Amino acid sequence: MTAADVIYQALRRIGQLRPGYSPSPELLSDCLSEWQAMYDSWNTDQTFQFTNPDKYFSITNGGFNGNYYQYSIGPGGDFDYNRPVSIRRANWVWTINTPNQPQRLPIRLIDESEWMRIIQLPIPGALLAIYLWYDPQYPKGVLNLWPPVQPGNQIELYMWGQLTYPASLSTQFSFPPGYWQATKLSLAEMLIGIAPRFEFAKMAPDIARIPALALEARNAIKNVNRVTPRLVSDMKNRDGGDYFFMTGATTDYQ
């Protein structure tokens, strides 16, 4: 289906189109803008993302700012990929000495205040970075690595996914399970808010139920995408490893 088809369904849901009728180009354009703004807002919430990509990026000579290495990430950046809203985990992938069997070593994610407390930033380049501060600048984010790293290895980033909104009314669209209903009802809910702008006709009889139905549809996909919390015990099992407990709670685990 196209973006226009989904908008048509949302308008029909609030009783603004009769079967066989077509909305005006001006109305379609405004509805598309509402959809784009809605997905832009959803991209700030990890539980709206049906996938969290794991990507590898090669470390090159670029990015040195005089003290340490910075790499931009975003379209056209040092790491040419979507700008991450947030980074969940990072690993250093050791490939120089073991290209066929690379080793993955965790990199500690730190915030800006911890980065500012590093006593000495300009030091000789190393083969391994142990700290990463992600500065989510726009339109490209900035990865700050310490110690400064020599080229040759890779960095592995686990990032939030991003929903891609339709660029035009003719954009072909397909949805993972649950997203069609959540998008249609949430868009219908937003269109109720802009109804006075278009002097909509009499709304559908059950118009008051749409916000609740939209919330229920959004919660359905958020519950599927929510990370299951893990409780860790100080107790050791027979093999000397830690006990991990999977819970059924719905609170996000960051």
PDB file of C-alpha atoms in Angstrom:
ATOM      1  CA  MET A   1       0.000   0.000   0.000  1.00  0.00           C
ATOM      2  CA  THR A   2       1.021   3.640  -0.344  1.00  0.00           C
ATOM      3  CA  ALA A   3       1.165   6.366   2.298  1.00  0.00           C
ATOM      4  CA  ALA A   4      -1.956   7.874   0.730  1.00  0.00           C
ATOM      5  CA  ASP A   5      -3.810   4.583   1.325  1.00  0.00           C
ATOM      6  CA  VAL A   6      -3.011   4.680   5.064  1.00  0.00           C
ATOM      7  CA  ILE A   7      -4.086   8.315   5.287  1.00  0.00           C
ATOM      8  CA  TYR A   8      -7.317   7.428   3.494  1.00  0.00           C
ATOM      9  CA  GLN A   9      -7.988   4.719   6.089  1.00  0.00           C
ATOM     10  CA  ALA A  10      -7.315   7.150   8.953  1.00  0.00           C
ATOM     11  CA  LEU A  11      -9.738   9.682   7.479  1.00  0.00           C
ATOM     12  CA  ARG A  12     -12.353   6.991   6.980  1.00  0.00           C
ATOM     13  CA  ARG A  13     -11.879   5.907  10.616  1.00  0.00           C
ATOM     14  CA  ILE A  14     -12.934   9.341  11.888  1.00  0.00           C
ATOM     15  CA  GLY A  15     -15.822   9.543   9.440  1.00  0.00           C
ATOM     16  CA  GLN A  16     -14.417  12.166   7.085  1.00  0.00           C
ATOM     17  CA  LEU A  17     -14.638  10.203   3.819  1.00  0.00           C
ATOM     18  CA  ARG A  18     -17.446   8.235   2.261  1.00  0.00           C
ATOM     19  CA  PRO A  19     -16.586   5.093   0.280  1.00  0.00           C
ATOM     20  CA  GLY A  20     -15.348   5.936  -3.202  1.00  0.00           C
ATOM     21  CA  TYR A  21     -14.511   9.573  -2.410  1.00  0.00           C
ATOM     22  CA  SER A  22     -10.989  11.020  -2.544  1.00  0.00           C
ATOM     23  CA  PRO A  23      -9.564  13.637  -0.166  1.00  0.00           C
ATOM     24  CA  SER A  24      -8.199  16.881  -1.570  1.00  0.00           C
ATOM     25  CA  PRO A  25      -4.458  17.160  -2.306  1.00  0.00           C
ATOM     26  CA  GLU A  26      -4.172  19.863   0.374  1.00  0.00           C
ATOM     27  CA  LEU A  27      -5.700  17.602   3.011  1.00  0.00           C
ATOM     28  CA  LEU A  28      -3.492  14.683   2.000  1.00  0.00           C
ATOM     29  CA  SER A  29      -0.394  16.872   2.224  1.00  0.00           C
ATOM     30  CA  ASP A  30      -1.255  18.061   5.729  1.00  0.00           C
ATOM     31  CA  CYS A  31      -2.032  14.513   6.854  1.00  0.00           C
ATOM     32  CA  LEU A  32       1.341  13.366   5.522  1.00  0.00           C
ATOM     33  CA  SER A  33       3.072  16.092   7.554  1.00  0.00           C
ATOM     34  CA  GLU A  34       1.242  14.909  10.677  1.00  0.00           C
ATOM     35  CA  TRP A  35       2.403  11.335  10.016  1.00  0.00           C
ATOM     36  CA  GLN A  36       6.011  12.431   9.539  1.00  0.00           C
ATOM     37  CA  ALA A  37       5.933  14.429  12.781  1.00  0.00           C
ATOM     38  CA  MET A  38       4.380  11.467  14.604  1.00  0.00           C
ATOM     39  CA  TYR A  39       7.108   9.033  13.538  1.00  0.00           C
ATOM     40  CA  ASP A  40       9.769  11.632  14.347  1.00  0.00           C
ATOM     41  CA  SER A  41       8.379  11.724  17.890  1.00  0.00           C
ATOM     42  CA  TRP A  42       8.209   7.919  18.101  1.00  0.00           C
ATOM     43  CA  ASN A  43      11.914   7.736  17.221  1.00  0.00           C
ATOM     44  CA  THR A  44      12.755   9.225  20.623  1.00  0.00           C
ATOM     45  CA  ASP A  45      11.330   6.130  22.364  1.00  0.00           C
ATOM     46  CA  GLN A  46      13.272   2.880  22.096  1.00  0.00           C
ATOM     47  CA  THR A  47      10.174   0.777  22.686  1.00  0.00           C
ATOM     48  CA  PHE A  48       8.718   1.922  19.361  1.00  0.00           C
ATOM     49  CA  GLN A  49      11.647   0.339  17.510  1.00  0.00           C
ATOM     50  CA  PHE A  50      11.078  -3.162  16.185  1.00  0.00           C
ATOM     51  CA  THR A  51      14.802  -3.654  15.576  1.00  0.00           C
ATOM     52  CA  ASN A  52      18.006  -2.335  17.147  1.00  0.00           C
ATOM     53  CA  PRO A  53      20.736  -2.737  14.527  1.00  0.00           C
ATOM     54  CA  ASP A  54      24.209  -4.049  15.238  1.00  0.00           C
ATOM     55  CA  LYS A  55      26.730  -2.441  12.863  1.00  0.00           C
ATOM     56  CA  TYR A  56      30.486  -2.695  12.356  1.00  0.00           C
ATOM     57  CA  PHE A  57      32.562   0.320  11.301  1.00  0.00           C
ATOM     58  CA  SER A  58      36.220   0.284  10.259  1.00  0.00           C
ATOM     59  CA  ILE A  59      38.600   2.599  12.086  1.00  0.00           C
ATOM     60  CA  THR A  60      40.505   4.827   9.651  1.00  0.00           C
ATOM     61  CA  ASN A  61      42.951   7.726   9.890  1.00  0.00           C
ATOM     62  CA  GLY A  62      40.151  10.265   9.816  1.00  0.00           C
ATOM     63  CA  GLY A  63      38.664  11.992  12.796  1.00  0.00           C
ATOM     64  CA  PHE A  64      41.743  13.154  14.733  1.00  0.00           C
ATOM     65  CA  ASN A  65      41.027  16.576  16.275  1.00  0.00           C
ATOM     66  CA  GLY A  66      44.472  17.189  17.793  1.00  0.00           C
ATOM     67  CA  ASN A  67      43.815  15.512  21.149  1.00  0.00           C
ATOM     68  CA  TYR A  68      41.814  12.370  20.530  1.00  0.00           C
ATOM     69  CA  TYR A  69      39.797  10.721  17.804  1.00  0.00           C
ATOM     70  CA  GLN A  70      36.309  11.813  16.919  1.00  0.00           C
ATOM     71  CA  TYR A  71      34.212  10.099  14.308  1.00  0.00           C
ATOM     72  CA  SER A  72      31.015  11.526  12.906  1.00  0.00           C
ATOM     73  CA  ILE A  73      28.119   9.151  12.349  1.00  0.00           C
ATOM     74  CA  GLY A  74      25.253   9.988  10.042  1.00  0.00           C
ATOM     75  CA  PRO A  75      24.600  10.238   6.293  1.00  0.00           C
ATOM     76  CA  GLY A  76      27.885  11.289   4.671  1.00  0.00           C
ATOM     77  CA  GLY A  77      29.847  11.044   7.949  1.00  0.00           C
ATOM     78  CA  ASP A  78      32.982   9.071   8.819  1.00  0.00           C
ATOM     79  CA  PHE A  79      30.565   6.259   9.641  1.00  0.00           C
ATOM     80  CA  ASP A  80      28.027   6.601   6.846  1.00  0.00           C
ATOM     81  CA  TYR A  81      24.867   5.366   8.520  1.00  0.00           C
ATOM     82  CA  ASN A  82      21.746   6.718  10.221  1.00  0.00           C
ATOM     83  CA  ARG A  83      22.512   9.101  13.070  1.00  0.00           C
ATOM     84  CA  PRO A  84      21.765   7.107  16.273  1.00  0.00           C
ATOM     85  CA  VAL A  85      19.397   8.610  18.800  1.00  0.00           C
ATOM     86  CA  SER A  86      21.284   6.586  21.394  1.00  0.00           C
ATOM     87  CA  ILE A  87      23.923   3.860  21.544  1.00  0.00           C
ATOM     88  CA  ARG A  88      23.083   0.864  23.719  1.00  0.00           C
ATOM     89  CA  ARG A  89      26.443  -0.913  23.684  1.00  0.00           C
ATOM     90  CA  ALA A  90      29.816  -0.757  21.963  1.00  0.00           C
ATOM     91  CA  ASN A  91      32.548  -3.354  21.406  1.00  0.00           C
ATOM     92  CA  TRP A  92      36.072  -3.067  20.104  1.00  0.00           C
ATOM     93  CA  VAL A  93      36.541  -5.659  17.368  1.00  0.00           C
ATOM     94  CA  TRP A  94      40.169  -6.798  17.216  1.00  0.00           C
ATOM     95  CA  THR A  95      40.904  -7.758  13.627  1.00  0.00           C
ATOM     96  CA  ILE A  96      44.561  -6.806  13.024  1.00  0.00           C
ATOM     97  CA  ASN A  97      46.092  -9.977  14.441  1.00  0.00           C
ATOM     98  CA  THR A  98      43.062 -12.263  14.081  1.00  0.00           C
ATOM     99  CA  PRO A  99      41.249 -11.258  10.863  1.00  0.00           C
ATOM    100  CA  ASN A 100      39.475 -14.611  10.539  1.00  0.00           C
ATOM    101  CA  GLN A 101      38.487 -14.857  14.198  1.00  0.00           C
ATOM    102  CA  PRO A 102      38.061 -11.285  15.487  1.00  0.00           C
ATOM    103  CA  GLN A 103      37.827 -10.767  19.220  1.00  0.00           C
ATOM    104  CA  ARG A 104      35.157  -8.537  20.717  1.00  0.00           C
ATOM    105  CA  LEU A 105      36.162  -6.459  23.738  1.00  0.00           C
ATOM    106  CA  PRO A 106      33.573  -4.281  25.529  1.00  0.00           C
ATOM    107  CA  ILE A 107      33.976  -0.498  25.422  1.00  0.00           C
ATOM    108  CA  ARG A 108      32.606   1.383  28.405  1.00  0.00           C
ATOM    109  CA  LEU A 109      29.974   3.960  27.469  1.00  0.00           C
ATOM    110  CA  ILE A 110      30.437   7.158  29.468  1.00  0.00           C
ATOM    111  CA  ASP A 111      28.624  10.486  29.567  1.00  0.00           C
ATOM    112  CA  GLU A 112      29.972  13.975  29.026  1.00  0.00           C
ATOM    113  CA  SER A 113      30.780  14.573  32.688  1.00  0.00           C
ATOM    114  CA  GLU A 114      32.890  11.404  32.859  1.00  0.00           C
ATOM    115  CA  TRP A 115      34.622  12.358  29.610  1.00  0.00           C
ATOM    116  CA  MET A 116      35.566  15.747  31.070  1.00  0.00           C
ATOM    117  CA  ARG A 117      37.165  14.015  34.071  1.00  0.00           C
ATOM    118  CA  ILE A 118      39.707  12.111  31.964  1.00  0.00           C
ATOM    119  CA  ILE A 119      42.964  13.637  33.167  1.00  0.00           C
ATOM    120  CA  GLN A 120      44.965  13.435  29.950  1.00  0.00           C
ATOM    121  CA  LEU A 121      43.301  13.276  26.575  1.00  0.00           C
ATOM    122  CA  PRO A 122      46.274  13.723  24.191  1.00  0.00           C
ATOM    123  CA  ILE A 123      48.319  10.545  24.595  1.00  0.00           C
ATOM    124  CA  PRO A 124      50.032   8.302  22.035  1.00  0.00           C
ATOM    125  CA  GLY A 125      47.707   6.312  19.834  1.00  0.00           C
ATOM    126  CA  ALA A 126      46.758   2.846  21.058  1.00  0.00           C
ATOM    127  CA  LEU A 127      45.353  -0.271  19.431  1.00  0.00           C
ATOM    128  CA  LEU A 128      42.362  -0.388  21.746  1.00  0.00           C
ATOM    129  CA  ALA A 129      39.782   2.158  22.887  1.00  0.00           C
ATOM    130  CA  ILE A 130      38.283   1.605  26.332  1.00  0.00           C
ATOM    131  CA  TYR A 131      35.939   4.614  26.634  1.00  0.00           C
ATOM    132  CA  LEU A 132      33.287   5.982  24.299  1.00  0.00           C
ATOM    133  CA  TRP A 133      31.301   9.163  24.767  1.00  0.00           C
ATOM    134  CA  TYR A 134      28.546   9.617  22.213  1.00  0.00           C
ATOM    135  CA  ASP A 135      27.620  13.247  21.608  1.00  0.00           C
ATOM    136  CA  PRO A 136      24.277  13.155  19.714  1.00  0.00           C
ATOM    137  CA  GLN A 137      24.877  16.273  17.645  1.00  0.00           C
ATOM    138  CA  TYR A 138      22.698  16.919  14.615  1.00  0.00           C
ATOM    139  CA  PRO A 139      22.634  16.173  11.687  1.00  0.00           C
ATOM    140  CA  LYS A 140      25.605  13.919  12.478  1.00  0.00           C
ATOM    141  CA  GLY A 141      26.381  12.449  15.885  1.00  0.00           C
ATOM    142  CA  VAL A 142      29.967  12.432  17.175  1.00  0.00           C
ATOM    143  CA  LEU A 143      31.771   9.418  18.668  1.00  0.00           C
ATOM    144  CA  ASN A 144      34.627  10.344  20.998  1.00  0.00           C
ATOM    145  CA  LEU A 145      37.097   7.504  21.607  1.00  0.00           C
ATOM    146  CA  TRP A 146      39.790   7.282  24.263  1.00  0.00           C
ATOM    147  CA  PRO A 147      42.595   6.363  24.176  1.00  0.00           C
ATOM    148  CA  PRO A 148      43.260   7.644  20.648  1.00  0.00           C
ATOM    149  CA  VAL A 149      43.210   4.632  18.384  1.00  0.00           C
ATOM    150  CA  GLN A 150      45.362   3.574  15.497  1.00  0.00           C
ATOM    151  CA  PRO A 151      43.556   2.530  12.298  1.00  0.00           C
ATOM    152  CA  GLY A 152      43.014  -1.083  11.358  1.00  0.00           C
ATOM    153  CA  ASN A 153      40.442  -2.478  13.767  1.00  0.00           C
ATOM    154  CA  GLN A 154      36.679  -2.042  13.917  1.00  0.00           C
ATOM    155  CA  ILE A 155      34.083  -0.761  16.333  1.00  0.00           C
ATOM    156  CA  GLU A 156      30.755  -2.505  16.821  1.00  0.00           C
ATOM    157  CA  LEU A 157      27.776  -0.365  17.802  1.00  0.00           C
ATOM    158  CA  TYR A 158      24.380  -1.451  19.052  1.00  0.00           C
ATOM    159  CA  MET A 159      22.025   1.414  18.302  1.00  0.00           C
ATOM    160  CA  TRP A 160      18.364   2.274  18.533  1.00  0.00           C
ATOM    161  CA  GLY A 161      16.481   1.578  15.358  1.00  0.00           C
ATOM    162  CA  GLN A 162      14.594   4.317  13.549  1.00  0.00           C
ATOM    163  CA  LEU A 163      11.166   4.303  11.965  1.00  0.00           C
ATOM    164  CA  THR A 164      11.251   5.680   8.445  1.00  0.00           C
ATOM    165  CA  TYR A 165       8.320   7.904   7.656  1.00  0.00           C
ATOM    166  CA  PRO A 166       7.021   8.192   4.078  1.00  0.00           C
ATOM    167  CA  ALA A 167       8.721  10.872   2.025  1.00  0.00           C
ATOM    168  CA  SER A 168       5.710  11.359  -0.245  1.00  0.00           C
ATOM    169  CA  LEU A 169       2.118  10.227  -0.662  1.00  0.00           C
ATOM    170  CA  SER A 170       3.188   7.661  -3.264  1.00  0.00           C
ATOM    171  CA  THR A 171       5.776   6.007  -0.983  1.00  0.00           C
ATOM    172  CA  GLN A 172       5.158   2.264  -0.814  1.00  0.00           C
ATOM    173  CA  PHE A 173       4.721   1.130   2.772  1.00  0.00           C
ATOM    174  CA  SER A 174       4.698  -2.179   4.599  1.00  0.00           C
ATOM    175  CA  PHE A 175       4.464  -2.641   8.349  1.00  0.00           C
ATOM    176  CA  PRO A 176       5.735  -5.167  10.891  1.00  0.00           C
ATOM    177  CA  PRO A 177       2.921  -6.835  12.877  1.00  0.00           C
ATOM    178  CA  GLY A 178       0.941  -4.300  14.883  1.00  0.00           C
ATOM    179  CA  TYR A 179       2.354  -1.156  13.267  1.00  0.00           C
ATOM    180  CA  TRP A 180      -0.374  -0.794  10.644  1.00  0.00           C
ATOM    181  CA  GLN A 181      -3.096  -0.539  13.274  1.00  0.00           C
ATOM    182  CA  ALA A 182      -1.018   1.649  15.593  1.00  0.00           C
ATOM    183  CA  THR A 183      -0.092   4.022  12.766  1.00  0.00           C
ATOM    184  CA  LYS A 184      -3.625   4.272  11.361  1.00  0.00           C
ATOM    185  CA  LEU A 185      -5.295   4.879  14.736  1.00  0.00           C
ATOM    186  CA  SER A 186      -2.587   7.244  16.017  1.00  0.00           C
ATOM    187  CA  LEU A 187      -2.777   9.252  12.800  1.00  0.00           C
ATOM    188  CA  ALA A 188      -6.564   9.371  13.131  1.00  0.00           C
ATOM    189  CA  GLU A 189      -6.112  10.626  16.693  1.00  0.00           C
ATOM    190  CA  MET A 190      -3.807  13.401  15.474  1.00  0.00           C
ATOM    191  CA  LEU A 191      -6.225  14.352  12.693  1.00  0.00           C
ATOM    192  CA  ILE A 192      -8.965  14.894  15.273  1.00  0.00           C
ATOM    193  CA  GLY A 193      -6.729  17.599  16.734  1.00  0.00           C
ATOM    194  CA  ILE A 194      -6.411  19.462  13.438  1.00  0.00           C
ATOM    195  CA  ALA A 195     -10.086  19.062  12.511  1.00  0.00           C
ATOM    196  CA  PRO A 196     -10.941  22.769  12.998  1.00  0.00           C
ATOM    197  CA  ARG A 197      -8.327  23.692  10.404  1.00  0.00           C
ATOM    198  CA  PHE A 198     -10.262  21.830   7.714  1.00  0.00           C
ATOM    199  CA  GLU A 199     -13.819  22.352   8.998  1.00  0.00           C
ATOM    200  CA  PHE A 200     -14.331  18.606   9.017  1.00  0.00           C
ATOM    201  CA  ALA A 201     -17.828  17.271   8.706  1.00  0.00           C
ATOM    202  CA  LYS A 202     -19.557  15.544  11.589  1.00  0.00           C
ATOM    203  CA  MET A 203     -17.194  13.086  13.210  1.00  0.00           C
ATOM    204  CA  ALA A 204     -17.718   9.336  13.471  1.00  0.00           C
ATOM    205  CA  PRO A 205     -20.123   8.300  16.266  1.00  0.00           C
ATOM    206  CA  ASP A 206     -17.386   6.491  18.221  1.00  0.00           C
ATOM    207  CA  ILE A 207     -14.836   9.316  17.836  1.00  0.00           C
ATOM    208  CA  ALA A 208     -14.334   9.473  21.615  1.00  0.00           C
ATOM    209  CA  ARG A 209     -12.984   5.900  21.608  1.00  0.00           C
ATOM    210  CA  ILE A 210     -10.210   6.540  19.083  1.00  0.00           C
ATOM    211  CA  PRO A 211      -7.584   7.944  21.542  1.00  0.00           C
ATOM    212  CA  ALA A 212      -8.025   4.890  23.775  1.00  0.00           C
ATOM    213  CA  LEU A 213      -7.852   2.500  20.823  1.00  0.00           C
ATOM    214  CA  ALA A 214      -4.729   4.282  19.519  1.00  0.00           C
ATOM    215  CA  LEU A 215      -3.064   4.037  22.938  1.00  0.00           C
ATOM    216  CA  GLU A 216      -3.902   0.335  23.143  1.00  0.00           C
ATOM    217  CA  ALA A 217      -2.410  -0.267  19.674  1.00  0.00           C
ATOM    218  CA  ARG A 218       0.773   1.644  20.563  1.00  0.00           C
ATOM    219  CA  ASN A 219       1.153  -0.246  23.834  1.00  0.00           C
ATOM    220  CA  ALA A 220       0.838  -3.541  21.952  1.00  0.00           C
ATOM    221  CA  ILE A 221       3.935  -2.838  19.860  1.00  0.00           C
ATOM    222  CA  LYS A 222       5.807  -1.227  22.762  1.00  0.00           C
ATOM    223  CA  ASN A 223       5.259  -4.340  24.893  1.00  0.00           C
ATOM    224  CA  VAL A 224       6.695  -6.546  22.133  1.00  0.00           C
ATOM    225  CA  ASN A 225       9.750  -4.294  21.715  1.00  0.00           C
ATOM    226  CA  ARG A 226      10.394  -3.652  25.397  1.00  0.00           C
ATOM    227  CA  VAL A 227      13.592  -5.217  26.724  1.00  0.00           C
ATOM    228  CA  THR A 228      12.907  -7.859  29.365  1.00  0.00           C
ATOM    229  CA  PRO A 229      14.628  -6.807  32.608  1.00  0.00           C
ATOM    230  CA  ARG A 230      17.318  -9.073  34.009  1.00  0.00           C
ATOM    231  CA  LEU A 231      17.998  -9.401  37.700  1.00  0.00           C
ATOM    232  CA  VAL A 232      21.554 -10.345  38.618  1.00  0.00           C
ATOM    233  CA  SER A 233      22.407 -12.112  41.860  1.00  0.00           C
ATOM    234  CA  ASP A 234      25.732 -12.054  43.689  1.00  0.00           C
ATOM    235  CA  MET A 235      25.320 -15.801  44.194  1.00  0.00           C
ATOM    236  CA  LYS A 236      27.424 -18.109  42.062  1.00  0.00           C
ATOM    237  CA  ASN A 237      26.217 -21.256  40.381  1.00  0.00           C
ATOM    238  CA  ARG A 238      28.076 -24.541  40.435  1.00  0.00           C
ATOM    239  CA  ASP A 239      30.210 -23.562  37.460  1.00  0.00           C
ATOM    240  CA  GLY A 240      31.263 -20.300  39.078  1.00  0.00           C
ATOM    241  CA  GLY A 241      29.064 -18.151  36.841  1.00  0.00           C
ATOM    242  CA  ASP A 242      26.505 -15.550  37.868  1.00  0.00           C
ATOM    243  CA  TYR A 243      22.811 -16.240  38.248  1.00  0.00           C
ATOM    244  CA  PHE A 244      20.575 -14.287  35.906  1.00  0.00           C
ATOM    245  CA  PHE A 245      16.826 -14.120  36.324  1.00  0.00           C
ATOM    246  CA  MET A 246      14.435 -13.107  33.526  1.00  0.00           C
ATOM    247  CA  THR A 247      11.425 -11.224  34.858  1.00  0.00           C
ATOM    248  CA  GLY A 248       8.056 -10.522  33.371  1.00  0.00           C
ATOM    249  CA  ALA A 249       8.054  -6.880  34.405  1.00  0.00           C
ATOM    250  CA  THR A 250       7.369  -4.245  31.773  1.00  0.00           C
ATOM    251  CA  THR A 251       9.752  -1.586  33.073  1.00  0.00           C
ATOM    252  CA  ASP A 252      12.471  -0.656  30.591  1.00  0.00           C
ATOM    253  CA  TYR A 253      15.951  -1.899  31.450  1.00  0.00           C
ATOM    254  CA  GLN A 254      18.652   0.513  30.286  1.00  0.00           C
TER     255      GLN A 254
END
